Amino acid sequence: MTDVLSREQRCALLAEAGREELVALADECLADGAPVRVLTGPEVGAVAAQVREPVLAERFLLGDVLACRAEVEVAGQRGWSMRLGDDRAATLAAAVLDAEAEATRPQSGRIEQLCREVEARRARREAAEWAELAPTVVEFEELT
Amino acid sequence: MGYSGARGGLEAILAAEDLVRRARDQAPAPWMPTGQITARMRLLVDRVMGEGGLYHEDTAAAALRQAEGDPLEASHLVRAHRSTLPRLAVSEPVDPDEMTILRRVVPAFREPDGPQLLGRTTDYTGRLLEQPDGQPEARPHEPGPARERTAEQRTPRRFLDLLRKMDLVADQRRTDDPDPVDITRKPARPPADRSAVLASMARAETGGLVALWYRSILGPDGDIHEVTLGDVRHGRVPLRVRHPHTGNPVTLGEFRVSEAEAIENLDGADEDRTRLDVGYGLCFGHNERKAIAMANLDIANRRFGRTGPLGQLLLLTVDGLDSAGFLEHLKLPHYVTFRSIVERKQAMRTAAEAGEGPAERVAEPAGKEC
C-alpha cells in the first residue's frame, strides 16, 4: 500500500475496522461540537454481487451480499461509508471518520493510524492463516 | 376447473405455530446462539446463504435456528428477508482470479501452477461416526511460524489458463458484454441467456442440482459426457462498488465462494474434436458439491440445452423454493379440486351402469390451459 492512503483505500480499511474502535474515534471527532448531519442511512441493504466468469468472459449475478451504507456531513465535508454486514453504528461512525479525514480535521492523524492498524492486523491474520493452511499442501503421486 | 381455498381454522393455525415456538425456543437444552451455529454448522450456513441468495452468515444462522434446522425453510426465510431489503448497489464485476484460496485441488493435473491445497476438508478421511459426550478435548497443535504467502500461493493461475496456453480449449470468449439477467427481478424463462442459467444454478437447491447433474451424466437424454474437473476451489474474493464521490472502485470486504471448472471432451459432429470445452460453477460459501454440479451442467447446457430438456430443467426445476413450494402446497386443503375428480368418476360410473359407453376422449388442443 502507498505511503498516503487514497480515499478508496481509507474507506476499505474503515470497512474492515472493528465497531468499538470506529465508534470511539467518531465520538472524539465530534467532541469539538462540529456540526454534523446524517444525509443517508445508516441503511441496511444488499449489494448484488456481479461476477465475470473466466470461461466465456460473461457477467452474471451470483447473489446479494448484505451491506450497510451511510453518508454524513461533518463541518461541511461529506463522508461516506459502506460495510459488509448490518452494523449500523459502525457504518455511521466510519462515514464520520471519512468526513473528518477528508476535511483534514483534528483527528485525521488518528484515523490514518487506525487504518494502518487495521492493515497490519489483516497482514498478521493472513500470515497466521497461511501457517495453518500450508501444511495441507499436497503432492499426490501417480501410479505407473 | 375452478380452485377455491378454504377459510377458517385460525385458532388451530395459531395453536400449531405456538407448539413449534414453545418446543423450539423453550426446549430443555442450552440456547443455541447465532455464533454457535456459524462456528459449528459452517457448511449448512453456507448452503442456506447460497440457496437463499443472500451472503450473511448471521442471517442464515438465525434462519436455520428459526426453521428448526430445515435448510429449505431457512432459505425461504432468508429470501423473504432479502426481498425486504433495498438494493444499495450492483458490485463491480468480481474477478474470480483474485480469489485468495483456502482450498484448491486440480483433479485433472498433478502439477498445476501453484499449490494443490487440501485446506479444511475430510474428503480423504474414513467416515467413522464420533459420538462424544461433550466437547472433545483440544488436540495438541503447534501452529507453524506465521509467514507471508507468495502471490502464487495466494492466487495461483487457474488450470483453464494452462489449457489455453496448450491451445486445447475451444475459445468461445465473447467480444460483446451483455448485461446479466437479474432473476431476482424477473423469473427467467427458456430460452434464456447463459447469465440467467448461471444465476439460477448459483441459488439452486443443492440436492436438486446434484440430482439433475447425475441424471445428465447417467444419460437418459442420450447426451454423452466425458468430464474431468480442472480447478476446484474454496476461497475469498473481494467485493467492490463505485465510490459515490470519486467514482473509483472501493473494496467493501471479502466473501467466500466455491468454484469449479468442468473440462469436457468435445466429440459432437459439429464440434471441434481437437479441443476441449470448459463449464463453470461458482456459488456462495463452501459448497463444492454445488459448484461442481453447476460447472458440469453449464457445459452440458451449452452443448445440449437447446436440443433437449436440460435448458428448461435448469431454469424451471432446480430452485428449491419453487419445487418444494409447489410440493408443500399439496398439503393445503384441496377439497374442491378433489371433489371434482370424485364427481367425474361417479358420473362416468353412472354412465357405464346405464349402458352408455364412455365418450371418446378428445385430446386438449396444444397450448390450451386447463
Short mmCIF file of C-alpha atoms in Angstrom, two decimals:
data_model
loop_
_atom_site.label_atom_id
_atom_site.label_comp_id
_atom_site.label_asym_id
_atom_site.label_seq_id
_atom_site.Cartn_x
_atom_site.Cartn_y
_atom_site.Cartn_z
CA MET A 1 0.00 0.00 0.00
CA THR A 2 1.21 3.53 -0.79
CA ASP A 3 2.51 5.97 1.81
CA VAL A 4 -0.54 8.21 1.56
CA LEU A 5 -3.87 6.44 1.72
CA SER A 6 -6.26 7.23 -1.07
CA ARG A 7 -9.86 7.84 -0.13
CA GLU A 8 -10.81 4.43 -1.50
CA GLN A 9 -8.07 2.71 0.48
CA ARG A 10 -9.18 4.50 3.63
CA CYS A 11 -12.82 3.55 3.07
CA ALA A 12 -11.80 -0.07 2.53
CA LEU A 13 -9.81 -0.18 5.76
CA LEU A 14 -12.57 1.56 7.72
CA ALA A 15 -14.98 -1.02 6.30
CA GLU A 16 -12.85 -3.66 7.96
CA ALA A 17 -12.23 -1.92 11.29
CA GLY A 18 -13.94 -3.03 14.49
CA ARG A 19 -17.12 -1.41 15.71
CA GLU A 20 -15.76 -0.25 19.07
CA GLU A 21 -12.68 1.45 17.66
CA LEU A 22 -14.75 3.22 14.99
CA VAL A 23 -17.42 4.47 17.37
CA ALA A 24 -14.90 5.65 19.97
CA LEU A 25 -12.92 7.60 17.38
CA ALA A 26 -16.05 9.06 15.79
CA ASP A 27 -17.14 10.29 19.22
CA GLU A 28 -13.79 12.04 19.57
CA CYS A 29 -14.17 13.61 16.13
CA LEU A 30 -17.49 15.12 17.11
CA ALA A 31 -16.43 16.12 20.62
CA ASP A 32 -15.42 19.63 19.47
CA GLY A 33 -19.02 20.37 18.57
CA ALA A 34 -18.56 20.26 14.82
CA PRO A 35 -21.93 20.43 13.07
CA VAL A 36 -22.96 17.02 11.80
CA ARG A 37 -25.80 15.99 9.52
CA VAL A 38 -26.79 12.47 8.56
CA LEU A 39 -27.54 12.56 4.83
CA THR A 40 -28.23 8.86 4.21
CA GLY A 41 -28.98 5.95 6.47
CA PRO A 42 -27.35 4.13 8.05
CA GLU A 43 -29.29 1.80 5.81
CA VAL A 44 -29.00 -1.98 5.64
CA GLY A 45 -29.49 -3.44 2.18
CA ALA A 46 -27.99 -5.70 -0.42
CA VAL A 47 -25.18 -5.36 -2.90
CA ALA A 48 -25.73 -7.55 -5.94
CA ALA A 49 -22.52 -9.50 -6.47
CA GLN A 50 -21.76 -9.43 -10.16
CA VAL A 51 -19.16 -11.88 -11.43
CA ARG A 52 -17.26 -12.04 -14.69
CA GLU A 53 -16.71 -15.75 -15.18
CA PRO A 54 -13.45 -16.78 -16.81
CA VAL A 55 -14.65 -19.23 -19.49
CA LEU A 56 -16.69 -17.05 -21.84
CA ALA A 57 -15.93 -13.76 -20.00
CA GLU A 58 -19.66 -13.30 -19.38
CA ARG A 59 -21.07 -11.43 -16.43
CA PHE A 60 -23.72 -12.99 -14.20
CA LEU A 61 -25.33 -12.12 -10.87
CA LEU A 62 -24.20 -14.56 -8.21
CA GLY A 63 -26.48 -13.30 -5.44
CA ASP A 64 -26.74 -10.50 -2.91
CA VAL A 65 -24.32 -9.62 -0.14
CA LEU A 66 -25.67 -7.90 2.95
CA ALA A 67 -24.20 -4.43 3.44
CA CYS A 68 -24.83 -1.20 5.30
CA ARG A 69 -24.39 2.31 3.91
CA ALA A 70 -24.26 5.77 5.46
CA GLU A 71 -23.43 9.27 4.35
CA VAL A 72 -22.88 12.24 6.64
CA GLU A 73 -21.70 15.81 6.56
CA VAL A 74 -19.27 16.94 9.22
CA ALA A 75 -18.26 20.62 9.31
CA GLY A 76 -19.41 20.97 5.73
CA GLN A 77 -17.48 17.94 4.43
CA ARG A 78 -19.27 14.87 3.16
CA GLY A 79 -18.23 11.46 4.41
CA TRP A 80 -19.38 8.08 3.07
CA SER A 81 -19.13 4.52 4.21
CA MET A 82 -20.34 1.12 3.13
CA ARG A 83 -19.52 -2.01 5.11
CA LEU A 84 -20.46 -5.66 4.74
CA GLY A 85 -22.99 -6.85 7.30
CA ASP A 86 -25.67 -4.95 9.17
CA ASP A 87 -23.81 -2.92 11.78
CA ARG A 88 -25.44 0.49 11.53
CA ALA A 89 -23.42 2.16 14.31
CA ALA A 90 -20.10 1.08 12.84
CA THR A 91 -21.11 2.24 9.36
CA LEU A 92 -22.25 5.63 10.60
CA ALA A 93 -19.04 6.03 12.59
CA ALA A 94 -16.94 5.11 9.54
CA ALA A 95 -18.74 7.76 7.50
CA VAL A 96 -17.95 10.34 10.18
CA LEU A 97 -14.28 9.32 10.07
CA ASP A 98 -14.25 9.58 6.28
CA ALA A 99 -15.57 13.15 6.51
CA GLU A 100 -13.11 14.05 9.28
CA ALA A 101 -10.18 12.76 7.24
CA GLU A 102 -11.34 14.42 4.01
CA ALA A 103 -11.65 17.75 5.80
CA THR A 104 -8.22 17.28 7.40
CA ARG A 105 -9.80 17.99 10.75
CA PRO A 106 -8.01 17.44 14.09
CA GLN A 107 -8.46 13.66 14.29
CA SER A 108 -7.22 12.95 10.76
CA GLY A 109 -3.94 11.59 12.03
CA ARG A 110 -5.71 9.22 14.41
CA ILE A 111 -7.83 7.94 11.55
CA GLU A 112 -4.75 7.31 9.45
CA GLN A 113 -3.26 5.48 12.43
CA LEU A 114 -6.38 3.35 12.83
CA CYS A 115 -6.27 2.44 9.14
CA ARG A 116 -2.65 1.39 9.43
CA GLU A 117 -3.51 -0.77 12.43
CA VAL A 118 -6.31 -2.44 10.50
CA GLU A 119 -3.91 -3.04 7.63
CA ALA A 120 -1.28 -4.57 9.92
CA ARG A 121 -3.92 -6.69 11.66
CA ARG A 122 -5.05 -8.07 8.32
CA ALA A 123 -1.47 -8.94 7.38
CA ARG A 124 -0.98 -10.77 10.70
CA ARG A 125 -4.28 -12.60 10.30
CA GLU A 126 -3.44 -13.71 6.81
CA ALA A 127 0.04 -14.84 7.82
CA ALA A 128 -1.43 -16.88 10.67
CA GLU A 129 -4.00 -18.31 8.28
CA TRP A 130 -1.31 -19.39 5.85
CA ALA A 131 0.64 -21.01 8.69
CA GLU A 132 -2.45 -23.16 9.31
CA LEU A 133 -3.10 -23.92 5.65
CA ALA A 134 0.43 -24.51 4.38
CA PRO A 135 0.82 -27.97 5.97
CA THR A 136 -2.13 -29.14 3.84
CA VAL A 137 -0.29 -28.54 0.55
CA VAL A 138 -0.24 -31.93 -1.12
CA GLU A 139 1.66 -33.62 -3.91
CA PHE A 140 -0.13 -36.76 -4.99
CA GLU A 141 1.91 -39.39 -6.75
CA GLU A 142 0.90 -41.14 -9.93
CA LEU A 143 0.80 -44.90 -10.04
CA THR A 144 2.58 -46.05 -13.17
CA MET B 1 -61.68 -26.30 -13.36
CA GLY B 2 -62.02 -23.88 -10.54
CA TYR B 3 -59.98 -23.93 -7.40
CA SER B 4 -61.10 -22.36 -4.19
CA GLY B 5 -59.19 -22.17 -0.99
CA ALA B 6 -60.51 -22.90 2.45
CA ARG B 7 -61.42 -20.44 5.18
CA GLY B 8 -61.28 -20.59 8.92
CA GLY B 9 -59.03 -22.56 11.22
CA LEU B 10 -57.21 -19.50 12.52
CA GLU B 11 -57.18 -20.66 16.12
CA ALA B 12 -55.83 -24.07 15.20
CA ILE B 13 -53.16 -22.49 12.99
CA LEU B 14 -52.04 -20.23 15.83
CA ALA B 15 -52.01 -23.14 18.26
CA ALA B 16 -49.92 -25.21 15.82
CA GLU B 17 -47.44 -22.37 15.42
CA ASP B 18 -47.30 -21.99 19.17
CA LEU B 19 -46.38 -25.67 19.50
CA VAL B 20 -43.40 -25.07 17.23
CA ARG B 21 -42.30 -21.93 19.06
CA ARG B 22 -42.55 -23.44 22.54
CA ALA B 23 -40.85 -26.70 21.62
CA ARG B 24 -38.10 -24.87 19.75
CA ASP B 25 -37.47 -21.87 21.97
CA GLN B 26 -38.08 -23.48 25.36
CA ALA B 27 -36.53 -26.87 24.65
CA PRO B 28 -34.78 -28.33 27.71
CA ALA B 29 -31.38 -27.64 26.24
CA PRO B 30 -28.98 -24.69 26.29
CA TRP B 31 -29.93 -21.88 23.91
CA MET B 32 -28.08 -22.09 20.63
CA PRO B 33 -26.66 -18.63 19.92
CA THR B 34 -26.01 -17.48 16.39
CA GLY B 35 -22.26 -17.78 16.87
CA GLN B 36 -22.69 -21.44 17.81
CA ILE B 37 -24.43 -22.12 14.51
CA THR B 38 -21.98 -20.21 12.32
CA ALA B 39 -18.97 -21.79 14.05
CA ARG B 40 -20.14 -25.41 14.17
CA MET B 41 -22.58 -25.68 11.28
CA ARG B 42 -20.46 -23.81 8.74
CA LEU B 43 -21.39 -25.88 5.70
CA LEU B 44 -25.09 -25.76 6.48
CA VAL B 45 -24.93 -22.00 6.95
CA ASP B 46 -23.07 -21.68 3.64
CA ARG B 47 -25.67 -23.78 1.89
CA VAL B 48 -28.50 -21.60 3.17
CA MET B 49 -26.67 -18.44 2.10
CA GLY B 50 -26.36 -19.87 -1.40
CA GLU B 51 -29.91 -21.13 -1.73
CA GLY B 52 -31.29 -18.06 -0.01
CA GLY B 53 -29.32 -15.84 -2.36
CA LEU B 54 -28.02 -13.61 0.42
CA TYR B 55 -24.49 -13.71 1.79
CA HIS B 56 -24.57 -13.03 5.52
CA GLU B 57 -23.66 -15.79 7.90
CA ASP B 58 -25.58 -14.48 10.91
CA THR B 59 -28.79 -14.09 8.89
CA ALA B 60 -28.51 -17.64 7.57
CA ALA B 61 -27.79 -18.94 11.07
CA ALA B 62 -30.81 -17.17 12.54
CA ALA B 63 -32.96 -18.59 9.76
CA LEU B 64 -31.70 -22.12 10.44
CA ARG B 65 -32.50 -21.79 14.13
CA GLN B 66 -35.99 -20.49 13.36
CA ALA B 67 -36.53 -23.25 10.79
CA GLU B 68 -35.51 -25.95 13.28
CA GLY B 69 -32.58 -26.87 11.04
CA ASP B 70 -34.56 -27.30 7.81
CA PRO B 71 -32.26 -25.79 5.14
CA LEU B 72 -35.03 -25.21 2.60
CA GLU B 73 -37.27 -23.49 5.10
CA ALA B 74 -34.28 -21.46 6.24
CA SER B 75 -33.55 -20.46 2.64
CA HIS B 76 -37.19 -19.43 2.30
CA LEU B 77 -36.87 -17.21 5.36
CA VAL B 78 -33.66 -15.69 4.00
CA ARG B 79 -35.23 -14.96 0.62
CA ALA B 80 -38.27 -13.41 2.26
CA HIS B 81 -35.96 -11.25 4.36
CA ARG B 82 -33.87 -10.31 1.33
CA SER B 83 -36.96 -9.18 -0.51
CA THR B 84 -37.50 -6.51 2.16
CA LEU B 85 -34.03 -5.03 1.66
CA PRO B 86 -33.21 -2.19 -0.69
CA ARG B 87 -30.56 -2.78 -3.30
CA LEU B 88 -27.71 -0.48 -2.39
CA ALA B 89 -25.54 -1.20 -5.41
CA VAL B 90 -24.50 -3.65 -8.06
CA SER B 91 -20.88 -4.57 -7.48
CA GLU B 92 -18.06 -4.11 -9.91
CA PRO B 93 -17.57 -7.42 -11.73
CA VAL B 94 -15.84 -9.82 -9.36
CA ASP B 95 -12.77 -11.39 -10.95
CA PRO B 96 -12.52 -14.97 -9.63
CA ASP B 97 -8.79 -14.91 -10.48
CA GLU B 98 -8.41 -12.63 -7.46
CA MET B 99 -9.58 -15.39 -5.14
CA THR B 100 -7.40 -15.95 -2.07
CA ILE B 101 -7.54 -19.72 -1.95
CA LEU B 102 -8.38 -21.58 1.24
CA ARG B 103 -8.56 -24.88 -0.61
CA ARG B 104 -7.67 -25.83 -4.15
CA VAL B 105 -7.37 -29.15 -5.90
CA VAL B 106 -6.91 -29.88 -9.60
CA PRO B 107 -8.06 -33.46 -10.20
CA ALA B 108 -7.08 -33.30 -13.88
CA PHE B 109 -3.42 -32.50 -13.41
CA ARG B 110 -0.81 -33.40 -10.82
CA GLU B 111 1.38 -30.33 -11.08
CA PRO B 112 -0.66 -27.24 -11.96
CA ASP B 113 0.67 -23.73 -11.46
CA GLY B 114 0.61 -23.07 -7.73
CA PRO B 115 -0.13 -25.46 -4.92
CA GLN B 116 -2.69 -28.19 -4.59
CA LEU B 117 -4.01 -27.17 -1.19
CA LEU B 118 -6.29 -29.55 0.68
CA GLY B 119 -7.32 -26.92 3.24
CA ARG B 120 -10.14 -27.72 5.64
CA THR B 121 -11.61 -30.99 4.47
CA THR B 122 -12.47 -34.55 5.46
CA ASP B 123 -12.58 -35.70 1.83
CA TYR B 124 -9.81 -38.20 2.47
CA THR B 125 -10.91 -39.30 5.94
CA GLY B 126 -12.76 -42.50 6.81
CA ARG B 127 -16.42 -41.97 7.62
CA LEU B 128 -16.47 -43.17 11.21
CA LEU B 129 -19.16 -41.73 13.43
CA GLU B 130 -17.94 -39.96 16.55
CA GLN B 131 -20.36 -39.58 19.44
CA PRO B 132 -18.59 -37.61 22.16
CA ASP B 133 -20.44 -36.94 25.43
CA GLY B 134 -19.25 -33.37 25.48
CA GLN B 135 -16.86 -31.06 23.73
CA PRO B 136 -13.77 -33.06 22.76
CA GLU B 137 -10.51 -32.01 24.36
CA ALA B 138 -8.36 -29.76 22.25
CA ARG B 139 -5.87 -31.74 20.23
CA PRO B 140 -2.25 -30.73 20.70
CA HIS B 141 -1.41 -28.32 17.94
CA GLU B 142 1.69 -26.25 17.47
CA PRO B 143 0.98 -23.71 14.72
CA GLY B 144 3.84 -23.20 12.35
CA PRO B 145 5.55 -19.85 12.15
CA ALA B 146 3.42 -17.16 10.56
CA ARG B 147 4.72 -16.30 7.13
CA GLU B 148 3.66 -14.26 4.16
CA ARG B 149 2.19 -16.04 1.20
CA THR B 150 3.64 -15.59 -2.22
CA ALA B 151 1.30 -14.43 -4.96
CA GLU B 152 1.39 -17.92 -6.47
CA GLN B 153 0.38 -19.45 -3.15
CA ARG B 154 -2.42 -16.94 -2.69
CA THR B 155 -3.88 -16.66 -6.19
CA PRO B 156 -2.49 -19.46 -8.35
CA ARG B 157 -3.14 -19.32 -12.06
CA ARG B 158 -6.21 -21.31 -12.95
CA PHE B 159 -5.96 -24.60 -14.81
CA LEU B 160 -8.03 -23.21 -17.67
CA ASP B 161 -5.19 -20.78 -18.41
CA LEU B 162 -2.78 -23.67 -18.77
CA LEU B 163 -5.16 -25.46 -21.14
CA ARG B 164 -5.46 -22.28 -23.17
CA LYS B 165 -1.69 -21.97 -23.28
CA MET B 166 -1.59 -25.51 -24.67
CA ASP B 167 -4.24 -24.46 -27.23
CA LEU B 168 -6.52 -27.22 -26.01
CA VAL B 169 -9.65 -25.18 -25.33
CA ALA B 170 -12.25 -24.14 -27.88
CA ASP B 171 -12.10 -20.38 -27.32
CA GLN B 172 -15.63 -19.03 -27.18
CA ARG B 173 -14.92 -15.88 -25.20
CA ARG B 174 -17.41 -13.17 -26.08
CA THR B 175 -16.35 -9.90 -27.53
CA ASP B 176 -19.57 -8.14 -26.56
CA ASP B 177 -20.56 -7.60 -22.95
CA PRO B 178 -24.30 -8.12 -22.45
CA ASP B 179 -25.83 -7.04 -19.15
CA PRO B 180 -26.53 -10.00 -16.90
CA VAL B 181 -30.12 -11.15 -16.39
CA ASP B 182 -31.43 -10.42 -12.91
CA ILE B 183 -33.52 -13.45 -11.99
CA THR B 184 -34.49 -11.87 -8.66
CA ARG B 185 -36.46 -9.20 -10.53
CA LYS B 186 -37.88 -11.22 -13.39
CA PRO B 187 -38.15 -15.01 -13.46
CA ALA B 188 -36.08 -16.46 -16.28
CA ARG B 189 -37.95 -18.50 -18.86
CA PRO B 190 -36.43 -20.57 -21.66
CA PRO B 191 -34.75 -19.77 -23.91
CA ALA B 192 -32.68 -17.58 -21.61
CA ASP B 193 -29.22 -16.07 -21.64
CA ARG B 194 -26.46 -18.09 -20.03
CA SER B 195 -26.21 -15.47 -17.27
CA ALA B 196 -29.74 -16.41 -16.19
CA VAL B 197 -28.86 -20.11 -16.14
CA LEU B 198 -25.70 -19.48 -14.11
CA ALA B 199 -27.62 -17.31 -11.64
CA SER B 200 -30.36 -19.95 -11.36
CA MET B 201 -27.82 -22.64 -10.63
CA ALA B 202 -25.93 -20.47 -8.13
CA ARG B 203 -29.01 -20.27 -5.93
CA ALA B 204 -30.44 -23.68 -6.80
CA GLU B 205 -31.28 -26.25 -4.16
CA THR B 206 -28.05 -28.20 -3.81
CA GLY B 207 -29.64 -31.64 -3.81
CA GLY B 208 -31.83 -30.76 -6.77
CA LEU B 209 -28.84 -29.59 -8.78
CA VAL B 210 -26.80 -32.67 -7.91
CA ALA B 211 -29.73 -34.92 -8.88
CA LEU B 212 -30.08 -33.16 -12.21
CA TRP B 213 -26.34 -33.46 -12.81
CA TYR B 214 -26.49 -37.19 -12.03
CA ARG B 215 -29.36 -37.67 -14.45
CA SER B 216 -27.38 -35.77 -17.08
CA ILE B 217 -24.31 -37.95 -16.52
CA LEU B 218 -26.25 -41.23 -16.48
CA GLY B 219 -27.54 -40.34 -19.88
CA PRO B 220 -31.33 -40.88 -20.19
CA ASP B 221 -31.38 -37.89 -22.50
CA GLY B 222 -28.84 -39.54 -24.77
CA ASP B 223 -26.09 -36.97 -24.19
CA ILE B 224 -22.63 -38.34 -23.63
CA HIS B 225 -20.39 -36.58 -21.15
CA GLU B 226 -16.74 -37.31 -20.55
CA VAL B 227 -15.90 -34.82 -17.86
CA THR B 228 -12.84 -34.18 -15.71
CA LEU B 229 -12.52 -31.45 -13.15
CA GLY B 230 -9.97 -28.68 -13.57
CA ASP B 231 -9.68 -26.25 -10.68
CA VAL B 232 -11.91 -26.85 -7.65
CA ARG B 233 -11.52 -24.01 -5.18
CA HIS B 234 -12.85 -22.51 -2.00
CA GLY B 235 -11.64 -19.06 -1.12
CA ARG B 236 -12.31 -15.39 -0.61
CA VAL B 237 -13.00 -12.82 -3.31
CA PRO B 238 -13.20 -9.04 -2.85
CA LEU B 239 -16.47 -7.16 -3.30
CA ARG B 240 -16.11 -3.69 -4.77
CA VAL B 241 -18.53 -0.90 -5.56
CA ARG B 242 -18.01 2.52 -7.08
CA HIS B 243 -17.33 5.22 -4.52
CA PRO B 244 -20.15 7.76 -4.96
CA HIS B 245 -17.83 10.75 -4.61
CA THR B 246 -14.74 9.68 -6.54
CA GLY B 247 -16.24 7.18 -8.97
CA ASN B 248 -13.39 4.78 -8.27
CA PRO B 249 -13.83 1.19 -7.05
CA VAL B 250 -13.69 0.71 -3.30
CA THR B 251 -13.40 -2.67 -1.60
CA LEU B 252 -16.10 -3.36 0.97
CA GLY B 253 -14.60 -6.62 2.14
CA GLU B 254 -14.43 -10.22 1.04
CA PHE B 255 -16.87 -13.09 0.80
CA ARG B 256 -16.24 -16.80 0.41
CA VAL B 257 -17.16 -18.77 -2.68
CA SER B 258 -16.68 -22.24 -4.12
CA GLU B 259 -15.59 -22.54 -7.72
CA ALA B 260 -15.21 -25.40 -10.20
CA GLU B 261 -14.09 -25.91 -13.78
CA ALA B 262 -15.51 -28.92 -15.64
CA ILE B 263 -13.47 -29.93 -18.67
CA GLU B 264 -15.47 -31.80 -21.27
CA ASN B 265 -14.23 -33.78 -24.22
CA LEU B 266 -15.87 -32.44 -27.38
CA ASP B 267 -16.91 -35.24 -29.69
CA GLY B 268 -20.00 -33.98 -31.48
CA ALA B 269 -20.23 -33.92 -35.25
CA ASP B 270 -20.33 -30.13 -35.32
CA GLU B 271 -17.80 -29.65 -32.52
CA ASP B 272 -14.05 -29.08 -32.65
CA ARG B 273 -12.89 -32.58 -31.75
CA THR B 274 -9.28 -31.46 -31.44
CA ARG B 275 -10.15 -29.35 -28.43
CA LEU B 276 -11.89 -29.42 -25.07
CA ASP B 277 -14.51 -27.14 -23.63
CA VAL B 278 -14.95 -25.98 -20.06
CA GLY B 279 -18.00 -25.43 -17.87
CA TYR B 280 -18.02 -23.04 -14.95
CA GLY B 281 -19.51 -23.17 -11.46
CA LEU B 282 -19.42 -20.60 -8.69
CA CYS B 283 -21.61 -20.33 -5.60
CA PHE B 284 -21.65 -18.67 -2.19
CA GLY B 285 -19.76 -20.22 0.68
CA HIS B 286 -18.11 -23.61 0.87
CA ASN B 287 -20.28 -25.89 -1.22
CA GLU B 288 -18.08 -27.81 -3.62
CA ARG B 289 -20.82 -30.29 -4.45
CA LYS B 290 -22.93 -27.49 -5.85
CA ALA B 291 -20.09 -25.73 -7.69
CA ILE B 292 -19.05 -29.00 -9.37
CA ALA B 293 -22.61 -29.87 -10.39
CA MET B 294 -23.04 -26.33 -11.70
CA ALA B 295 -19.84 -26.45 -13.77
CA ASN B 296 -20.80 -29.80 -15.30
CA LEU B 297 -24.31 -28.62 -16.05
CA ASP B 298 -23.04 -25.36 -17.54
CA ILE B 299 -21.06 -27.17 -20.19
CA ALA B 300 -23.81 -29.75 -20.69
CA ASN B 301 -26.33 -26.96 -21.17
CA ARG B 302 -24.14 -25.10 -23.62
CA ARG B 303 -23.78 -28.28 -25.67
CA PHE B 304 -27.25 -29.79 -25.39
CA GLY B 305 -29.52 -27.26 -23.63
CA ARG B 306 -31.32 -26.10 -26.75
CA THR B 307 -31.78 -29.53 -28.30
CA GLY B 308 -33.02 -31.37 -25.21
CA PRO B 309 -34.81 -30.70 -21.96
CA LEU B 310 -31.79 -29.58 -19.94
CA GLY B 311 -32.14 -25.85 -20.52
CA GLN B 312 -35.74 -25.91 -19.33
CA LEU B 313 -34.93 -28.14 -16.40
CA LEU B 314 -32.18 -25.83 -15.18
CA LEU B 315 -34.33 -22.74 -15.40
CA LEU B 316 -37.57 -24.20 -14.11
CA THR B 317 -36.92 -27.07 -11.72
CA VAL B 318 -33.79 -26.61 -9.59
CA ASP B 319 -34.99 -23.71 -7.47
CA GLY B 320 -35.76 -25.14 -4.04
CA LEU B 321 -38.40 -22.58 -3.21
CA ASP B 322 -40.21 -23.25 -6.48
CA SER B 323 -40.13 -27.02 -6.35
CA ALA B 324 -40.60 -27.52 -2.62
CA GLY B 325 -43.13 -24.70 -2.53
CA PHE B 326 -45.28 -26.47 -5.08
CA LEU B 327 -44.86 -29.75 -3.24
CA GLU B 328 -45.73 -28.22 0.12
CA HIS B 329 -48.82 -26.54 -1.26
CA LEU B 330 -50.28 -30.01 -1.86
CA LYS B 331 -50.71 -30.24 1.91
CA LEU B 332 -53.16 -27.35 1.85
CA PRO B 333 -56.89 -28.09 1.56
CA HIS B 334 -57.81 -29.26 -1.95
CA TYR B 335 -61.38 -30.18 -1.12
CA VAL B 336 -62.93 -28.60 -4.18
CA THR B 337 -60.47 -29.98 -6.72
CA PHE B 338 -60.65 -33.47 -5.29
CA ARG B 339 -64.45 -33.38 -5.08
CA SER B 340 -64.48 -32.51 -8.75
CA ILE B 341 -62.35 -35.56 -9.53
CA VAL B 342 -64.65 -37.80 -7.48
CA GLU B 343 -67.76 -36.41 -9.17
CA ARG B 344 -66.30 -37.09 -12.61
CA LYS B 345 -65.57 -40.67 -11.62
CA GLN B 346 -69.09 -41.08 -10.26
CA ALA B 347 -70.60 -39.63 -13.43
CA MET B 348 -68.58 -42.00 -15.59
CA ARG B 349 -69.64 -44.94 -13.43
CA THR B 350 -73.28 -43.90 -13.66
CA ALA B 351 -72.99 -43.64 -17.42
CA ALA B 352 -71.33 -47.03 -17.61
CA GLU B 353 -74.04 -48.63 -15.47
CA ALA B 354 -76.69 -47.10 -17.72
CA GLY B 355 -75.04 -48.80 -20.66
CA GLU B 356 -73.67 -45.64 -22.12
CA GLY B 357 -70.07 -46.17 -23.22
CA PRO B 358 -67.57 -43.57 -22.21
CA ALA B 359 -67.39 -40.70 -24.64
CA GLU B 360 -64.43 -40.87 -26.93
CA ARG B 361 -61.56 -38.99 -25.36
CA VAL B 362 -60.53 -35.91 -27.26
CA ALA B 363 -57.08 -34.55 -26.51
CA GLU B 364 -56.91 -30.93 -25.45
CA PRO B 365 -55.59 -28.74 -28.20
CA ALA B 366 -51.92 -27.97 -27.72
CA GLY B 367 -51.32 -24.85 -25.71
CA LYS B 368 -54.75 -24.74 -24.12
CA GLU B 369 -54.56 -24.02 -20.42
CA CYS B 370 -56.61 -26.33 -18.25
#
